[in-house]
PDB file of C-alpha atoms in Angstrom:
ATOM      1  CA  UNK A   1       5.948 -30.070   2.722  1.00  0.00           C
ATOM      2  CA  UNK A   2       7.450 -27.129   5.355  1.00  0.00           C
ATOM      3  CA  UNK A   3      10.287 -28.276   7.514  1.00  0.00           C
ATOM      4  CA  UNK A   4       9.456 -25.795   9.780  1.00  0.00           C
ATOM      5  CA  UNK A   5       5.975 -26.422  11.382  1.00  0.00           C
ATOM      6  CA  UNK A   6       4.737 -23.075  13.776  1.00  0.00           C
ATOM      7  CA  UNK A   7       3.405 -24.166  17.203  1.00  0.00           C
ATOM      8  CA  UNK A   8       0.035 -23.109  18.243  1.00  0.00           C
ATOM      9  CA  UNK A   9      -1.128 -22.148  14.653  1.00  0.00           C
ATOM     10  CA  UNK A  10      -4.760 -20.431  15.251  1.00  0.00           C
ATOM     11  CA  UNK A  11      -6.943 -22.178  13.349  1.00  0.00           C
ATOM     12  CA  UNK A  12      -7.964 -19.436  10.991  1.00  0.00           C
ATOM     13  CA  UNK A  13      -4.470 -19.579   9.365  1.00  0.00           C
ATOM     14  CA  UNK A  14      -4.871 -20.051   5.625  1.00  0.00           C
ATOM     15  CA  UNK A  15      -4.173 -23.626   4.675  1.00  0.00           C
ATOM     16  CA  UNK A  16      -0.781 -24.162   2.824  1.00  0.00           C
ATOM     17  CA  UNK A  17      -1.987 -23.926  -0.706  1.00  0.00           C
ATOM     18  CA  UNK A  18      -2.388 -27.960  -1.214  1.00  0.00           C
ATOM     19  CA  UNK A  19      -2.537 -27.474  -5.491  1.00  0.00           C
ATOM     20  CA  UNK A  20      -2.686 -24.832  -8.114  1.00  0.00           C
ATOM     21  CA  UNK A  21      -5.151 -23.665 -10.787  1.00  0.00           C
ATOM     22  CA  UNK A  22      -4.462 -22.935 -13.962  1.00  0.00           C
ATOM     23  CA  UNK A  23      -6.413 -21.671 -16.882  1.00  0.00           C
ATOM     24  CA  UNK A  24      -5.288 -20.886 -20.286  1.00  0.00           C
ATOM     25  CA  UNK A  25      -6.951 -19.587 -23.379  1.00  0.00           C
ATOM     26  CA  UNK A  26      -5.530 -21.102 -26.169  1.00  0.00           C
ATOM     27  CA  UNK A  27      -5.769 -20.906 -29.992  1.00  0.00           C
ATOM     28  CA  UNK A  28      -7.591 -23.638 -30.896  1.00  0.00           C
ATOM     29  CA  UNK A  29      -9.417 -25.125 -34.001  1.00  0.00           C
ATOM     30  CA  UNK A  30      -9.466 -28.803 -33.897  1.00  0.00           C
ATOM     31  CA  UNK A  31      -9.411 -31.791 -32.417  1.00  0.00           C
ATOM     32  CA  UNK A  32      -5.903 -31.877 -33.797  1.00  0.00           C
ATOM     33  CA  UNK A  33      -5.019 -28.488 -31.808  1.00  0.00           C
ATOM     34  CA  UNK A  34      -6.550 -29.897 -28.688  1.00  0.00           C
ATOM     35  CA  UNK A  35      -5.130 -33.493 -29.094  1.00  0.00           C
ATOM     36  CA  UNK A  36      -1.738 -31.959 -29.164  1.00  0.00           C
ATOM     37  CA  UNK A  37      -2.318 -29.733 -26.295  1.00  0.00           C
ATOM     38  CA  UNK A  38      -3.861 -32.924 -24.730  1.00  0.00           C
ATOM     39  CA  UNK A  39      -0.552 -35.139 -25.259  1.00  0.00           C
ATOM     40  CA  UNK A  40       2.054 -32.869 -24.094  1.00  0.00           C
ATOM     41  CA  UNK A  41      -0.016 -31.744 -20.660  1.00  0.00           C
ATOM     42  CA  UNK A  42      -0.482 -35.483 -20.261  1.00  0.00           C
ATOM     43  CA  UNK A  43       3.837 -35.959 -20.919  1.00  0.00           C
ATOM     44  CA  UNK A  44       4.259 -33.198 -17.887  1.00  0.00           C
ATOM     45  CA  UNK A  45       4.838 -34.795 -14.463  1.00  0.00           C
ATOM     46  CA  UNK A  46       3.356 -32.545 -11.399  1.00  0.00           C
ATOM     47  CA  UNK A  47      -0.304 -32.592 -13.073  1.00  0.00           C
ATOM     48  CA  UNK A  48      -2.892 -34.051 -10.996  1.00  0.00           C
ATOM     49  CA  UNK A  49      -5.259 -33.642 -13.583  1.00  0.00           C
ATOM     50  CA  UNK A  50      -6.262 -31.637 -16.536  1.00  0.00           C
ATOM     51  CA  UNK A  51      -8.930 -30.644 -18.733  1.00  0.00           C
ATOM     52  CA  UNK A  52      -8.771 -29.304 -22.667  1.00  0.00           C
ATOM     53  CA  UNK A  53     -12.159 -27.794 -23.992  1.00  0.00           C
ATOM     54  CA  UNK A  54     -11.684 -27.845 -27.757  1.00  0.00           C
ATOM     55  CA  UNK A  55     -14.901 -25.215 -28.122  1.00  0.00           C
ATOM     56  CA  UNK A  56     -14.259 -23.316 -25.633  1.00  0.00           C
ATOM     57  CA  UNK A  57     -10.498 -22.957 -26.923  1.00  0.00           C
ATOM     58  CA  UNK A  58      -9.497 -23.475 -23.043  1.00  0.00           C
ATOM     59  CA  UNK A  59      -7.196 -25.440 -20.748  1.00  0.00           C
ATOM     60  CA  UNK A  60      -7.924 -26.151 -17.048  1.00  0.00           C
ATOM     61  CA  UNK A  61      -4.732 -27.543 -15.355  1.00  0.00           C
ATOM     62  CA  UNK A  62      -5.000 -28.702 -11.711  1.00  0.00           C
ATOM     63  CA  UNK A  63      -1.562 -29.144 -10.078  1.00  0.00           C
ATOM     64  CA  UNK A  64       0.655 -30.273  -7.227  1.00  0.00           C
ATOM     65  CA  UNK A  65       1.975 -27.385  -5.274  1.00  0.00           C
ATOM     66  CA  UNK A  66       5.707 -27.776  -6.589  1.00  0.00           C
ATOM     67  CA  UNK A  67       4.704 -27.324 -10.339  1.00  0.00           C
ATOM     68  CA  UNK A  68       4.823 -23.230 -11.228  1.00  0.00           C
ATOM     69  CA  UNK A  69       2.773 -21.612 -13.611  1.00  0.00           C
ATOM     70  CA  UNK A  70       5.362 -20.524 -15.766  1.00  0.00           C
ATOM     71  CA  UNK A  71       6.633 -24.344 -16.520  1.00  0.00           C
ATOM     72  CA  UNK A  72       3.370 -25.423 -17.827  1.00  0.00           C
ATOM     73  CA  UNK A  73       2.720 -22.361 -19.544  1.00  0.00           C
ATOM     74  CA  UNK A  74       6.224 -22.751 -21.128  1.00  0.00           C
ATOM     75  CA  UNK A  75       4.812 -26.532 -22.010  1.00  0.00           C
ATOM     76  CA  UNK A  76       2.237 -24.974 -24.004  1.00  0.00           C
ATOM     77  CA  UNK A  77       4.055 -22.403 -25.814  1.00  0.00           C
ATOM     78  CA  UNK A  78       6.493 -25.152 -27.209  1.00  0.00           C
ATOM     79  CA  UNK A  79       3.285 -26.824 -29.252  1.00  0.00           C
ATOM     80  CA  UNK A  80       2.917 -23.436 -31.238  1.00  0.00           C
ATOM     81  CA  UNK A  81      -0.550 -22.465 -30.121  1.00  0.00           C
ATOM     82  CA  UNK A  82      -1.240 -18.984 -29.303  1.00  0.00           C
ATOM     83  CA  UNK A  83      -1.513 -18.462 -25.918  1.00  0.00           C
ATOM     84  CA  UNK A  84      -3.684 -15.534 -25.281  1.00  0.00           C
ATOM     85  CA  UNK A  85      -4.024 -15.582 -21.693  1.00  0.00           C
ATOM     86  CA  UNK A  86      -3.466 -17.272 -18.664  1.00  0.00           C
ATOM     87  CA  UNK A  87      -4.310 -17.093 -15.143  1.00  0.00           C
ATOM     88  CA  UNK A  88      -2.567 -18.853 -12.005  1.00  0.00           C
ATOM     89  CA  UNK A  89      -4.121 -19.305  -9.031  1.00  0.00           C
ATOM     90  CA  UNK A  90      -6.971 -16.353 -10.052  1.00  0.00           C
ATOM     91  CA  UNK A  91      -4.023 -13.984 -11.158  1.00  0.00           C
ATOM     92  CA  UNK A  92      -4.659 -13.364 -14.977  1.00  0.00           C
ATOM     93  CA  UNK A  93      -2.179 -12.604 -17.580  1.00  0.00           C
ATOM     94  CA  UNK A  94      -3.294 -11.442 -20.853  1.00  0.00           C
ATOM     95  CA  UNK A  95      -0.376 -12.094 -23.624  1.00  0.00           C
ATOM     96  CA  UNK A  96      -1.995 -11.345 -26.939  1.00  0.00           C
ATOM     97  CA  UNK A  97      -5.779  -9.932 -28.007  1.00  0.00           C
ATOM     98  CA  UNK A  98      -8.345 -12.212 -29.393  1.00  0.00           C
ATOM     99  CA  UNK A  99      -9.349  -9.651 -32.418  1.00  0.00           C
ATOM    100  CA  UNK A 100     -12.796 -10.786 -34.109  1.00  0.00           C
ATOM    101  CA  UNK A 101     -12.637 -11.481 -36.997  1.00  0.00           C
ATOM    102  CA  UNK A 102     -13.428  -8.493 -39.917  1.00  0.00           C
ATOM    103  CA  UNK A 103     -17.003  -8.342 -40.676  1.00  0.00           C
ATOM    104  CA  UNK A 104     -16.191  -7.524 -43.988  1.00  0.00           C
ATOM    105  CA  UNK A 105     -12.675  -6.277 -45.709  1.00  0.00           C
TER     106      UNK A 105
ATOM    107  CA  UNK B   1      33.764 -24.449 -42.149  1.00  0.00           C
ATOM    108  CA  UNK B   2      36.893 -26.721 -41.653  1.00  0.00           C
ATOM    109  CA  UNK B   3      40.020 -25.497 -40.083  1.00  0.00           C
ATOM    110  CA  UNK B   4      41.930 -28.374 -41.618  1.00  0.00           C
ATOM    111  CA  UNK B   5      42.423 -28.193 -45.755  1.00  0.00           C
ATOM    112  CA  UNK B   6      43.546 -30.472 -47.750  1.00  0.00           C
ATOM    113  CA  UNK B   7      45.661 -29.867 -50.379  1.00  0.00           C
ATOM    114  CA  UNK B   8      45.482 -31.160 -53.610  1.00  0.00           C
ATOM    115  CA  UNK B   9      42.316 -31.884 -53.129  1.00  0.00           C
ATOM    116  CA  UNK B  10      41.018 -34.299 -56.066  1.00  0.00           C
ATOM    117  CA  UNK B  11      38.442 -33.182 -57.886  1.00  0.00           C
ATOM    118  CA  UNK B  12      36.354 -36.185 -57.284  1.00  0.00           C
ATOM    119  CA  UNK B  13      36.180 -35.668 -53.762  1.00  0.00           C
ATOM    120  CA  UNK B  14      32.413 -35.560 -52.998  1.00  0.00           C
ATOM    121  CA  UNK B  15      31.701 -32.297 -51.837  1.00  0.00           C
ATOM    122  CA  UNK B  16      31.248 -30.995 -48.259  1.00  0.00           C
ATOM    123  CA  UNK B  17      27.194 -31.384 -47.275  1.00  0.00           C
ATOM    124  CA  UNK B  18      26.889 -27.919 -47.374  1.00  0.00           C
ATOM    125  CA  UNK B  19      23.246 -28.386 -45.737  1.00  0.00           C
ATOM    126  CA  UNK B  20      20.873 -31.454 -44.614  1.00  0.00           C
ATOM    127  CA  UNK B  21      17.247 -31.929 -46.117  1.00  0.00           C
ATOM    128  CA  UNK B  22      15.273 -33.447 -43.683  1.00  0.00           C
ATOM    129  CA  UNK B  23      11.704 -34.583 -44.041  1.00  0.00           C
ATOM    130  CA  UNK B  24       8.477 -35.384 -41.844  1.00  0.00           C
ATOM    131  CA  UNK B  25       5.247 -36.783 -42.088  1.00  0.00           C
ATOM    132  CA  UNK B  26       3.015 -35.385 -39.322  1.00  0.00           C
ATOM    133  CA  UNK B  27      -0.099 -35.291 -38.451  1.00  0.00           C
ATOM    134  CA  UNK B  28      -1.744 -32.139 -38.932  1.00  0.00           C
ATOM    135  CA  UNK B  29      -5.871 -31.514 -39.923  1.00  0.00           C
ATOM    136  CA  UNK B  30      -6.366 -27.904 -39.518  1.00  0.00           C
ATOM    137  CA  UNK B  31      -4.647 -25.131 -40.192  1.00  0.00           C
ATOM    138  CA  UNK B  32      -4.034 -24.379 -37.093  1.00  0.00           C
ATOM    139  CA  UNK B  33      -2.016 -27.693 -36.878  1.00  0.00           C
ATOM    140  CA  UNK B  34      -0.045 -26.780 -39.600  1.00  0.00           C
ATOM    141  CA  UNK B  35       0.645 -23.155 -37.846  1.00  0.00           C
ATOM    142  CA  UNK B  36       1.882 -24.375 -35.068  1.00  0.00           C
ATOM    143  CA  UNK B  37       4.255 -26.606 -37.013  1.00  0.00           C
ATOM    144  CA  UNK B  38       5.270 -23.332 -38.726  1.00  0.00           C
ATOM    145  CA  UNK B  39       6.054 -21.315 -35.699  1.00  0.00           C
ATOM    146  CA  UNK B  40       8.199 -24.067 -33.983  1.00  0.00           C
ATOM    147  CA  UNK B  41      10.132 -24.299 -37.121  1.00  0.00           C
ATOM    148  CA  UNK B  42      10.174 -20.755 -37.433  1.00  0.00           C
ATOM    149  CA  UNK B  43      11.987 -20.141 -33.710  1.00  0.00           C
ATOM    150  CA  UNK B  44      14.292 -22.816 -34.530  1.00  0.00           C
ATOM    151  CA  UNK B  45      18.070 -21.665 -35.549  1.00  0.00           C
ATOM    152  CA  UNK B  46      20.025 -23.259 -37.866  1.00  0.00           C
ATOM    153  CA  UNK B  47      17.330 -23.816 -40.402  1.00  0.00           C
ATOM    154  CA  UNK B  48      17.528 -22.696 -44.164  1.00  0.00           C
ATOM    155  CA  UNK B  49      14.559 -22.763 -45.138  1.00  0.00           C
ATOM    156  CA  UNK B  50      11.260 -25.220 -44.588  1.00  0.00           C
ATOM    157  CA  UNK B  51       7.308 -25.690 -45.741  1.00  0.00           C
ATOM    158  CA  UNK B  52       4.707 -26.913 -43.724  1.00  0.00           C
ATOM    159  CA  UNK B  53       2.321 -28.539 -46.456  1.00  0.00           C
ATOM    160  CA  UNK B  54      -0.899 -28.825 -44.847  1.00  0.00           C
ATOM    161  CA  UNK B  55      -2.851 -31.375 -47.504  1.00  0.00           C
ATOM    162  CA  UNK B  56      -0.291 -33.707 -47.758  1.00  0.00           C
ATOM    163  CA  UNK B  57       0.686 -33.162 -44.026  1.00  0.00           C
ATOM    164  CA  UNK B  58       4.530 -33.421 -44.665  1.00  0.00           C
ATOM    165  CA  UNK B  59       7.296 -30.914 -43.424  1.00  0.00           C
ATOM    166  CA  UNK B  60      10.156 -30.142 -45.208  1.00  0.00           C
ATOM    167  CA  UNK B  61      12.967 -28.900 -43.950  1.00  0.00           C
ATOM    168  CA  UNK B  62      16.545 -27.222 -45.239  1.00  0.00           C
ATOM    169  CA  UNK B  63      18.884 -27.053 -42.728  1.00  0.00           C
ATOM    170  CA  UNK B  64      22.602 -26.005 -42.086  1.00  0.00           C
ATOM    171  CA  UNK B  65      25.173 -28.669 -41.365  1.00  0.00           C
ATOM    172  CA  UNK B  66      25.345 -28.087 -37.781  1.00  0.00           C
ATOM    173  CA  UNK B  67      21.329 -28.803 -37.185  1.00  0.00           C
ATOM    174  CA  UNK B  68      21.153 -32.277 -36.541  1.00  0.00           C
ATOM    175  CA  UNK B  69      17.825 -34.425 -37.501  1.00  0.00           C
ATOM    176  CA  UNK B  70      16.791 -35.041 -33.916  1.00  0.00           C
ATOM    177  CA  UNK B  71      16.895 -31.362 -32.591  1.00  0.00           C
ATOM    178  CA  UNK B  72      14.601 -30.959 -35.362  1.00  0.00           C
ATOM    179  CA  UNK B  73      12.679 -34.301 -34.539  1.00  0.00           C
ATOM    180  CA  UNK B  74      12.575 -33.609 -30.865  1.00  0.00           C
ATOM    181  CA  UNK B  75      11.094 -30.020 -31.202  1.00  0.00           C
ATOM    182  CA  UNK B  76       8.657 -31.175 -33.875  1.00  0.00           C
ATOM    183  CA  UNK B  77       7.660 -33.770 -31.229  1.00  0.00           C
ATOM    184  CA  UNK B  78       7.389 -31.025 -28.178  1.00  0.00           C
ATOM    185  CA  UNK B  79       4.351 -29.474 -30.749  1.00  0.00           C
ATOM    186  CA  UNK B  80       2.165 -32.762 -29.100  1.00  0.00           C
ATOM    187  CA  UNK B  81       1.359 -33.825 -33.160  1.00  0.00           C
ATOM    188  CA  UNK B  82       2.416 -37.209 -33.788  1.00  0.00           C
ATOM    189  CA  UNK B  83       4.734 -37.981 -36.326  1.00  0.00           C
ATOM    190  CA  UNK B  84       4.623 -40.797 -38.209  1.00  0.00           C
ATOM    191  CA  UNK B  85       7.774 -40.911 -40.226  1.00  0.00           C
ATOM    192  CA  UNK B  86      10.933 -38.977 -40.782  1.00  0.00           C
ATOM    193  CA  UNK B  87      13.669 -38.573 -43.731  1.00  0.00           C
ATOM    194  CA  UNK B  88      17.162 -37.482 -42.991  1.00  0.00           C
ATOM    195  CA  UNK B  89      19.043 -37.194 -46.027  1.00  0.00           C
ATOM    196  CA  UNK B  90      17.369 -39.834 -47.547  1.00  0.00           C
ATOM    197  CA  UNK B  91      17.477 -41.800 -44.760  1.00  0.00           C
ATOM    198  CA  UNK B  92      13.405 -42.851 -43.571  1.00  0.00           C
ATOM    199  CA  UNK B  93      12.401 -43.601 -39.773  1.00  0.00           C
ATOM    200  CA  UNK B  94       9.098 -44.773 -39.272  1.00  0.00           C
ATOM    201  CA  UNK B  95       8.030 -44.082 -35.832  1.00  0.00           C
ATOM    202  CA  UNK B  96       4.128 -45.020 -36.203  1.00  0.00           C
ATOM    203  CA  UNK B  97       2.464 -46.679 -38.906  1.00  0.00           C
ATOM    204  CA  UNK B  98      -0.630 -44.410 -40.024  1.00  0.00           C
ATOM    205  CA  UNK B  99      -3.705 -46.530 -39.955  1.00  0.00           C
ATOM    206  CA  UNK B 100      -6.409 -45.997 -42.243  1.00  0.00           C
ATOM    207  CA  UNK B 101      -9.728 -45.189 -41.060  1.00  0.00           C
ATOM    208  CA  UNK B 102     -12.039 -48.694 -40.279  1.00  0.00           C
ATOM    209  CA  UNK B 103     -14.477 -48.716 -43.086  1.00  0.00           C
ATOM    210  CA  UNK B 104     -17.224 -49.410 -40.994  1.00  0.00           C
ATOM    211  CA  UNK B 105     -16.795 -50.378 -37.378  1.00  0.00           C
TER     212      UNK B 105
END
């Protein structure tokens, strides 16, 4: 919430951003990994609501405009998962390759 | 160390805990699990030594005087597992009993 509203805002103004989107790609293997992920997302206050996709090794975090990216990405790091990327609002952030796995050593 | 020194010091005194052992029992299924308990005890300072035993799903840890069992507890904790019992010097918390699986619900 502003405490300084404009007068007359034209209509095509972009709406003040009412929640954020975030997505993480997260090292993941079972439902252990993804329960723990689960349990401290679910411990963070700002979160309207959240999403974690043990086969698709992804988080999808929807939340109230005061909570930053960097706080719940922060949240995450402190379970020791590897984070390999993570995007706020449609910005992406790569932090560490997925390699595939050698064929054959 | 101790800025104060006795002198004539008995030799019966019981010696200075020169570091703490501290113990968990944690939930962990996967290797990944287990990682993750590695890296968070890996970034934490003060700590001698520890082993994450994956089968048994126990931590130990070796610390120096100055780490206290809850820092230890509490960033074990921020890793989302669940941990059902601790051991500081011998002395056991149980925090959650572990249930065994219903045999047939």
């Amino acid at each position: 919430m502003s405490a300084i509203i404009q007068s007359e805002m034209p209509e095509t103004t972009p709406k003040e951003l009412s929640e954020h989107t975030y997505r993480f790609d997260i090292g993941m293997s079972c439902s252990g990994c993804s329960g723990a992920v689960n349990r401290v997302l679910g411990k963070l206050s700002g979160i309207k609501s959240y999403d974690v996709n043990l086969g698709a090794e992804k988080a999808l975090v929807t939340a109230e405009p005061n909570l930053d990216y960097d706080t719940v990405y922060e949240k995450i790091k402190k379970t020791g998962k590897t984070v390999y990327s993570g995007e706020a609002d449609g910005v992406l952030t790569i932090y560490k390759e997925r390699t595939p796995k050698p064929a054959a050593a």
